[in-house]
Amino acid sequence: MSDLLWQKPGVQVDARIQQFLAGEDVILDREFFVFDIQASRAHAQGLQRIGILTADELSGLERELDVLAEDFNAGRFVLDERFEDGHSAIESRLVERLGDAGKKIHTGRSRNDQILVATRLWLKDRLSRVAALCRESAQVALARADAERSVPLPGYTHLQRAVVSSLGMWWAAWAEGFIDNAARARQTLDWVDANPLGSAAGYGVNLPLDRDHTTAALGFGRMQVSAAYAQLSRGKFEMAAIEALTSALLDLRRLAWDLSLFTTAEFNFVALPAQYTTGSSIMPNKRNPDVIELMRASYSAAAAARTEIEQLLSLPSGYHRDLQFSKGAIFHAFGRGLGALELLPDLLRNLEWKTETMRAALDPSMYATDLAVDLARQGLPFREAYRQAADPSRWAQGDPEASLKARVSPGAAVDLRLDELRSRLEQCSV
């Protein structure tokens, strides 16, 4: 490992202790490294604006930071155990290439605000992707709700056959859910869009740092004004981002459950695209819905990550090393969560419904609610209408299309209000 930034003369570094302190940090920092470089560039610009760096020194730093980003993306520079973390790797490279100018890059900042700004930029990027995938999923669901609005589908409560439903209603439900998820991700992005760079270790520095410049240069919506609050927000903002992610994954989990049931031989309502299934290692007859099962499981990873961060935040004010563990939590949450959401739009596009099987599952009991409502509409008190409609002798096989055409309440089969949902989707795309 290269010399530690904080190492003092005469203090021996115990390798075991250092390994415990570093943990997975240098590996996890690969995820945030390009954002750390981006923030270092803006910080160097700010230093030049207040006279700490000359124009030539800034030019050299910007050049070498750009080269480092290119080398990292191309695999020519590897962030590995030679370095304590990504921050020290950046500084080491700049010192190696530029000498004293590289040694100036850390003026006015701490590794505390350095990781804060890098993870904040990373969270913005990931939340933007969550919002985009939710919008895309909602668009697919809206298109299929429109195209298949009148196709009968059994509706269930308590996993028991309940009433006649439709593919239009099933698709519209997921469309509205993912519109809400996109809006929540967008709102959360706006909330975390605050620049902590320049807060140093949480108490500011005796330099007139140009925080307005770094805020604009990094594309933040606002400055996180209080240096102390910048530290207090670490973990809090990460939890909010994970909560936006889990909102989408919660709907994905329930959708995956539907598909897990609907693809069984007992239901046989839908066929998955072949590429979304796998074979058994021992049973030649099997095609397993492994993808949707792992989609269903992805919520648990994000929920666990949120809980891990929440438990880390049992702390007083100021920075504490405990917060190092928050990096792994957000990495694993978004890694698994986004991996699942990335596959969702194409899955939704390529589902193949078995309409005859769905129609055959509509038994006479599923028209009982229609009967009760019809009797009430004719003037019978609903409780009496309910009692009469509960009599199996009055049940008869109905016409599913007629049942759906009579469902005129807003949001039901006749009045899906897809145009209203499209309008809401457009608003959360802005």
CSV table of C-alpha atoms in Angstrom, one decimal:
chain,number,residue,atom,x,y,z
A,1,MET,CA,0.0,0.0,0.0
A,2,SER,CA,1.2,3.5,-0.8
A,3,ASP,CA,2.0,5.9,2.1
A,4,LEU,CA,-1.1,6.8,4.1
A,5,LEU,CA,-2.3,10.3,3.8
A,6,TRP,CA,-2.7,10.6,7.6
A,7,GLN,CA,0.5,8.7,8.6
A,8,LYS,CA,2.6,10.4,11.3
A,9,PRO,CA,6.4,10.0,11.9
A,10,GLY,CA,7.2,7.4,14.5
A,11,VAL,CA,3.8,5.7,14.4
A,12,GLN,CA,3.9,2.2,13.3
A,13,VAL,CA,1.0,1.0,11.1
A,14,ASP,CA,-0.2,-2.5,12.1
A,15,ALA,CA,-1.1,-4.4,8.9
A,16,ARG,CA,-4.0,-6.2,10.5
A,17,ILE,CA,-5.5,-3.1,11.9
A,18,GLN,CA,-5.1,-1.3,8.6
A,19,GLN,CA,-6.8,-4.2,6.8
A,20,PHE,CA,-9.7,-3.9,9.2
A,21,LEU,CA,-9.9,-0.1,8.7
A,22,ALA,CA,-9.7,-0.3,4.9
A,23,GLY,CA,-12.1,-3.3,4.6
A,24,GLU,CA,-13.7,-3.3,1.1
A,25,ASP,CA,-13.2,0.5,0.7
A,26,VAL,CA,-10.8,0.4,-2.2
A,27,ILE,CA,-13.0,-2.0,-4.1
A,28,LEU,CA,-16.2,-0.1,-3.3
A,29,ASP,CA,-14.5,3.1,-4.3
A,30,ARG,CA,-14.3,1.8,-7.9
A,31,GLU,CA,-18.0,2.5,-8.1
A,32,PHE,CA,-17.6,6.1,-7.0
A,33,PHE,CA,-14.2,6.8,-8.5
A,34,VAL,CA,-15.2,8.7,-11.7
A,35,PHE,CA,-17.5,10.9,-9.6
A,36,ASP,CA,-14.6,11.5,-7.1
A,37,ILE,CA,-12.5,12.7,-10.1
A,38,GLN,CA,-15.3,14.9,-11.3
A,39,ALA,CA,-15.6,16.6,-7.9
A,40,SER,CA,-11.8,17.0,-7.6
A,41,ARG,CA,-11.8,18.9,-10.9
A,42,ALA,CA,-14.5,21.3,-9.7
A,43,HIS,CA,-12.6,21.7,-6.3
A,44,ALA,CA,-9.4,22.5,-8.2
A,45,GLN,CA,-11.3,25.1,-10.2
A,46,GLY,CA,-12.5,26.6,-7.0
A,47,LEU,CA,-9.0,26.7,-5.5
A,48,GLN,CA,-7.7,28.6,-8.5
A,49,ARG,CA,-10.6,31.1,-8.2
A,50,ILE,CA,-9.4,32.0,-4.7
A,51,GLY,CA,-5.7,32.1,-5.5
A,52,ILE,CA,-4.5,28.8,-4.1
A,53,LEU,CA,-3.6,27.4,-7.5
A,54,THR,CA,-2.2,29.2,-10.5
A,55,ALA,CA,-3.8,29.0,-13.9
A,56,ASP,CA,-1.1,26.7,-15.1
A,57,GLU,CA,-1.4,24.5,-12.0
A,58,LEU,CA,-5.2,24.2,-12.6
A,59,SER,CA,-4.6,23.4,-16.3
A,60,GLY,CA,-2.3,20.6,-15.4
A,61,LEU,CA,-4.6,19.2,-12.7
A,62,GLU,CA,-7.6,19.3,-15.0
A,63,ARG,CA,-5.6,17.6,-17.8
A,64,GLU,CA,-4.3,14.8,-15.5
A,65,LEU,CA,-7.7,14.3,-13.9
A,66,ASP,CA,-9.2,13.8,-17.3
A,67,VAL,CA,-6.5,11.4,-18.3
A,68,LEU,CA,-7.0,9.5,-15.0
A,69,ALA,CA,-10.7,9.1,-15.7
A,70,GLU,CA,-9.9,7.9,-19.2
A,71,ASP,CA,-7.3,5.4,-17.9
A,72,PHE,CA,-9.7,4.1,-15.3
A,73,ASN,CA,-12.6,3.6,-17.7
A,74,ALA,CA,-10.2,1.9,-20.2
A,75,GLY,CA,-8.7,-0.4,-17.5
A,76,ARG,CA,-5.3,1.1,-17.8
A,77,PHE,CA,-5.5,2.4,-14.2
A,78,VAL,CA,-6.7,-0.1,-11.6
A,79,LEU,CA,-7.9,0.9,-8.1
A,80,ASP,CA,-6.5,-1.9,-6.0
A,81,GLU,CA,-4.8,-2.7,-2.7
A,82,ARG,CA,-1.9,-0.3,-3.5
A,83,PHE,CA,-4.2,2.4,-2.2
A,84,GLU,CA,-6.1,3.0,1.0
A,85,ASP,CA,-9.1,4.3,-0.9
A,86,GLY,CA,-10.1,6.1,-4.1
A,87,HIS,CA,-9.3,9.5,-2.6
A,88,SER,CA,-5.7,8.6,-1.9
A,89,ALA,CA,-5.3,7.1,-5.3
A,90,ILE,CA,-6.3,10.3,-7.0
A,91,GLU,CA,-3.9,12.4,-4.9
A,92,SER,CA,-1.1,9.8,-5.4
A,93,ARG,CA,-1.5,10.0,-9.2
A,94,LEU,CA,-1.6,13.8,-9.3
A,95,VAL,CA,1.5,14.0,-7.1
A,96,GLU,CA,3.3,11.5,-9.3
A,97,ARG,CA,2.5,13.4,-12.4
A,98,LEU,CA,2.5,17.0,-11.2
A,99,GLY,CA,4.6,17.2,-8.0
A,100,ASP,CA,3.7,20.1,-5.8
A,101,ALA,CA,0.6,21.0,-7.8
A,102,GLY,CA,-0.7,17.5,-7.0
A,103,LYS,CA,0.0,18.1,-3.3
A,104,LYS,CA,-2.2,21.2,-3.3
A,105,ILE,CA,-5.4,19.4,-4.5
A,106,HIS,CA,-6.5,18.6,-1.0
A,107,THR,CA,-6.3,22.1,0.3
A,108,GLY,CA,-9.6,23.1,1.9
A,109,ARG,CA,-11.3,19.7,1.8
A,110,SER,CA,-11.5,16.6,3.9
A,111,ARG,CA,-12.0,13.0,2.8
A,112,ASN,CA,-15.3,13.5,4.6
A,113,ASP,CA,-16.7,16.0,2.1
A,114,GLN,CA,-14.9,14.2,-0.7
A,115,ILE,CA,-16.8,11.0,-0.2
A,116,LEU,CA,-20.0,12.9,0.5
A,117,VAL,CA,-19.9,14.7,-2.8
A,118,ALA,CA,-18.8,11.6,-4.8
A,119,THR,CA,-21.6,9.5,-3.3
A,120,ARG,CA,-24.1,12.3,-3.7
A,121,LEU,CA,-23.3,12.5,-7.5
A,122,TRP,CA,-23.5,8.7,-7.7
A,123,LEU,CA,-26.9,8.7,-6.0
A,124,LYS,CA,-28.2,11.4,-8.4
A,125,ASP,CA,-27.1,9.2,-11.3
A,126,ARG,CA,-28.7,6.1,-9.9
A,127,LEU,CA,-32.0,7.8,-9.0
A,128,SER,CA,-32.2,9.2,-12.5
A,129,ARG,CA,-31.8,5.7,-13.9
A,130,VAL,CA,-34.5,4.4,-11.5
A,131,ALA,CA,-36.9,7.1,-12.7
A,132,ALA,CA,-36.1,6.3,-16.4
A,133,LEU,CA,-36.8,2.6,-16.0
A,134,CYS,CA,-40.0,3.2,-14.1
A,135,ARG,CA,-41.2,5.5,-16.8
A,136,GLU,CA,-40.3,3.0,-19.5
A,137,SER,CA,-42.1,0.2,-17.6
A,138,ALA,CA,-45.1,2.5,-17.2
A,139,GLN,CA,-45.1,3.3,-20.9
A,140,VAL,CA,-45.2,-0.4,-21.8
A,141,ALA,CA,-47.9,-1.1,-19.4
A,142,LEU,CA,-50.0,1.8,-20.7
A,143,ALA,CA,-49.7,0.6,-24.3
A,144,ARG,CA,-50.7,-2.9,-23.4
A,145,ALA,CA,-53.6,-1.7,-21.2
A,146,ASP,CA,-54.9,0.1,-24.2
A,147,ALA,CA,-54.4,-2.8,-26.7
A,148,GLU,CA,-55.7,-5.5,-24.3
A,149,ARG,CA,-58.3,-3.5,-22.4
A,150,SER,CA,-61.2,-5.8,-23.0
A,151,VAL,CA,-59.5,-9.2,-22.6
A,152,PRO,CA,-61.1,-11.0,-19.6
A,153,LEU,CA,-58.9,-12.1,-16.8
A,154,PRO,CA,-59.9,-13.6,-13.4
A,155,GLY,CA,-59.6,-11.2,-10.5
A,156,TYR,CA,-58.5,-12.6,-7.2
A,157,THR,CA,-58.6,-11.7,-3.5
A,158,HIS,CA,-57.0,-13.9,-0.9
A,159,LEU,CA,-55.7,-16.0,-3.8
A,160,GLN,CA,-59.4,-17.1,-4.4
A,161,ARG,CA,-61.4,-16.4,-7.5
A,162,ALA,CA,-63.3,-13.3,-6.9
A,163,VAL,CA,-64.7,-11.3,-9.9
A,164,VAL,CA,-64.2,-10.9,-13.6
A,165,SER,CA,-61.3,-8.6,-14.3
A,166,SER,CA,-59.4,-7.7,-17.5
A,167,LEU,CA,-56.0,-7.4,-18.8
A,168,GLY,CA,-56.7,-3.7,-19.2
A,169,MET,CA,-57.2,-3.3,-15.5
A,170,TRP,CA,-54.2,-5.5,-14.7
A,171,TRP,CA,-51.9,-3.5,-16.9
A,172,ALA,CA,-53.3,-0.1,-15.8
A,173,ALA,CA,-52.5,-1.0,-12.2
A,174,TRP,CA,-48.9,-1.5,-12.9
A,175,ALA,CA,-48.8,1.5,-15.2
A,176,GLU,CA,-50.0,3.8,-12.4
A,177,GLY,CA,-47.8,2.1,-9.9
A,178,PHE,CA,-44.6,2.7,-11.9
A,179,ILE,CA,-45.7,6.3,-12.7
A,180,ASP,CA,-45.8,6.9,-9.0
A,181,ASN,CA,-42.4,5.2,-8.6
A,182,ALA,CA,-40.9,7.4,-11.3
A,183,ALA,CA,-42.3,10.5,-9.6
A,184,ARG,CA,-41.0,9.4,-6.2
A,185,ALA,CA,-37.5,8.8,-7.6
A,186,ARG,CA,-37.5,12.2,-9.3
A,187,GLN,CA,-38.7,13.9,-6.2
A,188,THR,CA,-36.0,12.1,-4.1
A,189,LEU,CA,-33.4,13.1,-6.7
A,190,ASP,CA,-34.4,16.7,-6.3
A,191,TRP,CA,-34.2,16.4,-2.5
A,192,VAL,CA,-30.7,14.9,-2.5
A,193,ASP,CA,-29.5,17.4,-5.1
A,194,ALA,CA,-27.4,19.4,-2.6
A,195,ASN,CA,-23.7,20.0,-2.8
A,196,PRO,CA,-21.7,19.1,0.3
A,197,LEU,CA,-18.3,19.9,-1.2
A,198,GLY,CA,-16.5,22.6,0.8
A,199,SER,CA,-17.9,21.6,4.2
A,200,ALA,CA,-14.6,19.8,4.8
A,201,ALA,CA,-14.8,17.7,8.0
A,202,GLY,CA,-18.1,19.3,9.0
A,203,TYR,CA,-16.8,22.6,10.3
A,204,GLY,CA,-15.7,24.6,7.3
A,205,VAL,CA,-12.1,26.0,6.7
A,206,ASN,CA,-10.4,29.3,7.1
A,207,LEU,CA,-10.5,29.9,3.3
A,208,PRO,CA,-13.1,31.7,1.2
A,209,LEU,CA,-14.0,28.6,-0.7
A,210,ASP,CA,-16.1,29.3,-3.8
A,211,ARG,CA,-18.8,26.8,-3.0
A,212,ASP,CA,-21.2,28.5,-5.4
A,213,HIS,CA,-18.9,27.7,-8.2
A,214,THR,CA,-18.5,24.0,-7.3
A,215,THR,CA,-22.3,23.8,-6.9
A,216,ALA,CA,-22.8,25.0,-10.4
A,217,ALA,CA,-19.9,23.2,-11.9
A,218,LEU,CA,-21.1,19.8,-10.6
A,219,GLY,CA,-24.7,20.4,-11.7
A,220,PHE,CA,-26.2,20.5,-8.2
A,221,GLY,CA,-29.5,22.2,-7.7
A,222,ARG,CA,-28.4,23.9,-4.5
A,223,MET,CA,-25.6,24.2,-2.0
A,224,GLN,CA,-25.9,22.3,1.2
A,225,VAL,CA,-25.3,25.4,3.3
A,226,SER,CA,-24.5,24.2,6.8
A,227,ALA,CA,-21.1,22.5,7.0
A,228,ALA,CA,-22.2,20.6,10.1
A,229,TYR,CA,-25.5,19.4,8.4
A,230,ALA,CA,-23.5,18.1,5.4
A,231,GLN,CA,-22.1,15.5,7.8
A,232,LEU,CA,-25.5,14.9,9.5
A,233,SER,CA,-27.1,14.2,6.1
A,234,ARG,CA,-24.8,11.4,5.3
A,235,GLY,CA,-26.9,8.2,5.7
A,236,LYS,CA,-30.1,10.2,5.8
A,237,PHE,CA,-29.9,11.0,2.1
A,238,GLU,CA,-28.8,7.5,1.3
A,239,MET,CA,-31.8,6.1,3.1
A,240,ALA,CA,-34.1,8.3,1.2
A,241,ALA,CA,-32.6,7.2,-2.1
A,242,ILE,CA,-33.0,3.5,-1.1
A,243,GLU,CA,-36.6,4.1,-0.1
A,244,ALA,CA,-37.3,5.5,-3.6
A,245,LEU,CA,-35.7,2.4,-5.1
A,246,THR,CA,-37.6,0.0,-2.8
A,247,SER,CA,-40.9,1.7,-3.8
A,248,ALA,CA,-40.3,0.5,-7.3
A,249,LEU,CA,-39.0,-2.9,-6.2
A,250,LEU,CA,-42.0,-3.4,-4.0
A,251,ASP,CA,-44.3,-3.2,-7.0
A,252,LEU,CA,-41.8,-5.3,-9.0
A,253,ARG,CA,-42.0,-8.0,-6.2
A,254,ARG,CA,-45.8,-8.1,-6.4
A,255,LEU,CA,-45.8,-8.2,-10.2
A,256,ALA,CA,-43.3,-11.0,-10.1
A,257,TRP,CA,-45.5,-12.9,-7.7
A,258,ASP,CA,-48.4,-12.6,-10.2
A,259,LEU,CA,-46.3,-13.9,-13.0
A,260,SER,CA,-44.9,-16.7,-10.7
A,261,LEU,CA,-48.5,-17.9,-10.1
A,262,PHE,CA,-49.8,-17.2,-13.6
A,263,THR,CA,-47.0,-19.3,-15.3
A,264,THR,CA,-47.7,-22.4,-13.2
A,265,ALA,CA,-49.6,-25.3,-14.9
A,266,GLU,CA,-52.4,-24.8,-12.4
A,267,PHE,CA,-53.0,-21.2,-13.7
A,268,ASN,CA,-51.4,-21.4,-17.2
A,269,PHE,CA,-52.4,-17.8,-18.0
A,270,VAL,CA,-49.2,-16.5,-19.4
A,271,ALA,CA,-45.9,-17.6,-21.1
A,272,LEU,CA,-42.7,-15.9,-20.3
A,273,PRO,CA,-40.1,-15.1,-23.0
A,274,ALA,CA,-37.8,-18.1,-23.2
A,275,GLN,CA,-34.8,-16.1,-22.3
A,276,TYR,CA,-36.4,-15.2,-18.9
A,277,THR,CA,-36.4,-18.9,-17.9
A,278,THR,CA,-33.7,-21.5,-17.2
A,279,GLY,CA,-33.4,-25.3,-17.2
A,280,SER,CA,-33.2,-27.6,-14.3
A,281,SER,CA,-29.8,-29.3,-13.7
A,282,ILE,CA,-31.5,-32.7,-13.1
A,283,MET,CA,-35.1,-32.5,-14.5
A,284,PRO,CA,-35.1,-32.4,-18.3
A,285,ASN,CA,-38.7,-31.4,-18.4
A,286,LYS,CA,-38.3,-28.2,-16.4
A,287,ARG,CA,-38.2,-24.5,-17.5
A,288,ASN,CA,-37.8,-22.4,-14.3
A,289,PRO,CA,-38.9,-18.8,-13.9
A,290,ASP,CA,-35.6,-17.9,-12.3
A,291,VAL,CA,-35.5,-14.3,-13.5
A,292,ILE,CA,-38.8,-13.3,-12.1
A,293,GLU,CA,-38.0,-15.1,-8.8
A,294,LEU,CA,-34.8,-13.1,-8.5
A,295,MET,CA,-36.7,-10.0,-9.4
A,296,ARG,CA,-39.0,-10.9,-6.5
A,297,ALA,CA,-36.0,-11.3,-4.2
A,298,SER,CA,-34.3,-8.0,-5.2
A,299,TYR,CA,-36.5,-6.0,-2.8
A,300,SER,CA,-35.0,-7.9,0.2
A,301,ALA,CA,-31.4,-6.7,-0.7
A,302,ALA,CA,-32.5,-3.1,-0.9
A,303,ALA,CA,-34.6,-3.3,2.3
A,304,ALA,CA,-31.7,-4.9,4.2
A,305,ALA,CA,-29.4,-2.1,2.9
A,306,ARG,CA,-31.7,0.5,4.2
A,307,THR,CA,-31.9,-1.2,7.6
A,308,GLU,CA,-28.1,-1.4,7.7
A,309,ILE,CA,-27.7,2.4,7.2
A,310,GLU,CA,-30.5,3.1,9.7
A,311,GLN,CA,-28.6,1.1,12.3
A,312,LEU,CA,-25.4,3.0,11.5
A,313,LEU,CA,-27.0,6.3,12.3
A,314,SER,CA,-27.3,5.7,16.0
A,315,LEU,CA,-24.6,8.4,16.4
A,316,PRO,CA,-24.1,11.9,17.8
A,317,SER,CA,-23.3,14.8,15.4
A,318,GLY,CA,-20.1,15.0,13.5
A,319,TYR,CA,-18.3,12.4,11.4
A,320,HIS,CA,-17.8,8.8,12.6
A,321,ARG,CA,-16.0,6.0,10.9
A,322,ASP,CA,-19.1,3.8,11.2
A,323,LEU,CA,-20.4,5.7,8.2
A,324,GLN,CA,-17.8,4.0,6.0
A,325,PHE,CA,-20.1,1.0,5.9
A,326,SER,CA,-22.9,3.0,4.2
A,327,LYS,CA,-21.0,2.8,0.9
A,328,GLY,CA,-21.4,-1.0,0.7
A,329,ALA,CA,-25.1,-0.7,1.6
A,330,ILE,CA,-26.0,1.6,-1.2
A,331,PHE,CA,-23.8,-0.2,-3.7
A,332,HIS,CA,-25.5,-3.5,-3.1
A,333,ALA,CA,-29.0,-2.0,-2.9
A,334,PHE,CA,-28.7,-0.2,-6.2
A,335,GLY,CA,-26.7,-3.0,-7.8
A,336,ARG,CA,-29.3,-5.6,-7.3
A,337,GLY,CA,-32.3,-3.3,-7.6
A,338,LEU,CA,-31.3,-1.6,-10.8
A,339,GLY,CA,-30.3,-5.0,-12.2
A,340,ALA,CA,-33.8,-6.2,-11.7
A,341,LEU,CA,-35.5,-3.1,-13.0
A,342,GLU,CA,-33.3,-3.1,-16.2
A,343,LEU,CA,-34.9,-6.4,-17.2
A,344,LEU,CA,-38.5,-5.3,-16.5
A,345,PRO,CA,-39.5,-3.3,-19.6
A,346,ASP,CA,-38.6,-6.1,-22.1
A,347,LEU,CA,-40.3,-8.7,-19.9
A,348,LEU,CA,-43.5,-6.7,-20.0
A,349,ARG,CA,-43.3,-6.2,-23.7
A,350,ASN,CA,-42.9,-9.9,-24.4
A,351,LEU,CA,-45.4,-11.6,-22.1
A,352,GLU,CA,-47.8,-13.8,-24.1
A,353,TRP,CA,-51.3,-14.3,-22.6
A,354,LYS,CA,-53.3,-17.5,-22.9
A,355,THR,CA,-56.7,-15.9,-23.3
A,356,GLU,CA,-58.7,-19.2,-23.6
A,357,THR,CA,-57.3,-20.5,-20.4
A,358,MET,CA,-58.0,-17.2,-18.7
A,359,ARG,CA,-61.6,-17.3,-19.9
A,360,ALA,CA,-62.1,-20.9,-18.9
A,361,ALA,CA,-61.1,-20.0,-15.3
A,362,LEU,CA,-64.1,-17.6,-15.0
A,363,ASP,CA,-66.6,-19.7,-13.0
A,364,PRO,CA,-70.2,-18.8,-12.3
A,365,SER,CA,-69.4,-17.6,-8.7
A,366,MET,CA,-67.4,-14.7,-10.2
A,367,TYR,CA,-70.6,-13.0,-11.4
A,368,ALA,CA,-72.2,-12.9,-8.0
A,369,THR,CA,-70.9,-9.4,-7.2
A,370,ASP,CA,-72.4,-8.2,-10.5
A,371,LEU,CA,-75.7,-9.7,-9.5
A,372,ALA,CA,-75.7,-8.1,-6.0
A,373,VAL,CA,-75.0,-4.7,-7.5
A,374,ASP,CA,-77.7,-5.1,-10.2
A,375,LEU,CA,-80.3,-6.0,-7.6
A,376,ALA,CA,-79.3,-3.0,-5.5
A,377,ARG,CA,-79.6,-0.8,-8.6
A,378,GLN,CA,-83.1,-2.1,-9.0
A,379,GLY,CA,-84.0,-0.8,-5.5
A,380,LEU,CA,-83.3,-3.7,-3.2
A,381,PRO,CA,-81.2,-2.7,-0.1
A,382,PHE,CA,-77.7,-3.8,-0.7
A,383,ARG,CA,-77.5,-6.1,2.3
A,384,GLU,CA,-80.6,-8.0,1.1
A,385,ALA,CA,-79.2,-8.0,-2.4
A,386,TYR,CA,-75.9,-9.4,-1.1
A,387,ARG,CA,-77.8,-12.2,0.8
A,388,GLN,CA,-79.7,-13.2,-2.3
A,389,ALA,CA,-76.6,-13.0,-4.5
A,390,ALA,CA,-74.7,-15.3,-2.1
A,391,ASP,CA,-77.1,-18.1,-2.9
A,392,PRO,CA,-75.3,-20.5,-5.2
A,393,SER,CA,-78.6,-21.5,-6.9
A,394,ARG,CA,-78.7,-18.0,-8.4
A,395,TRP,CA,-75.2,-18.2,-9.9
A,396,ALA,CA,-75.0,-18.8,-13.6
A,397,GLN,CA,-72.2,-18.7,-16.1
A,398,GLY,CA,-72.1,-15.1,-17.4
A,399,ASP,CA,-70.7,-13.2,-20.3
A,400,PRO,CA,-67.3,-11.8,-19.3
A,401,GLU,CA,-67.4,-9.1,-21.9
A,402,ALA,CA,-70.8,-7.9,-20.7
A,403,SER,CA,-69.6,-7.9,-17.2
A,404,LEU,CA,-66.6,-5.7,-18.1
A,405,LYS,CA,-68.8,-3.4,-20.2
A,406,ALA,CA,-71.0,-2.8,-17.2
A,407,ARG,CA,-68.0,-1.9,-15.0
A,408,VAL,CA,-68.3,1.9,-15.4
A,409,SER,CA,-66.9,3.3,-12.2
A,410,PRO,CA,-63.7,5.4,-12.7
A,411,GLY,CA,-60.7,3.2,-12.9
A,412,ALA,CA,-62.7,0.1,-13.7
A,413,ALA,CA,-62.8,-1.7,-17.1
A,414,VAL,CA,-64.9,0.7,-19.1
A,415,ASP,CA,-63.3,3.9,-17.6
A,416,LEU,CA,-59.5,3.1,-17.3
A,417,ARG,CA,-58.6,6.8,-17.8
A,418,LEU,CA,-55.4,5.9,-19.6
A,419,ASP,CA,-55.2,9.5,-21.0
A,420,GLU,CA,-55.0,10.8,-17.4
A,421,LEU,CA,-52.3,8.3,-16.6
A,422,ARG,CA,-50.4,9.3,-19.7
A,423,SER,CA,-50.6,13.0,-18.7
A,424,ARG,CA,-49.2,12.1,-15.2
A,425,LEU,CA,-46.4,10.1,-16.9
A,426,GLU,CA,-45.5,13.1,-19.0
A,427,GLN,CA,-45.4,15.4,-15.9
A,428,CYS,CA,-42.9,13.1,-14.1
A,429,SER,CA,-40.7,13.0,-17.2
A,430,VAL,CA,-39.9,16.7,-17.0
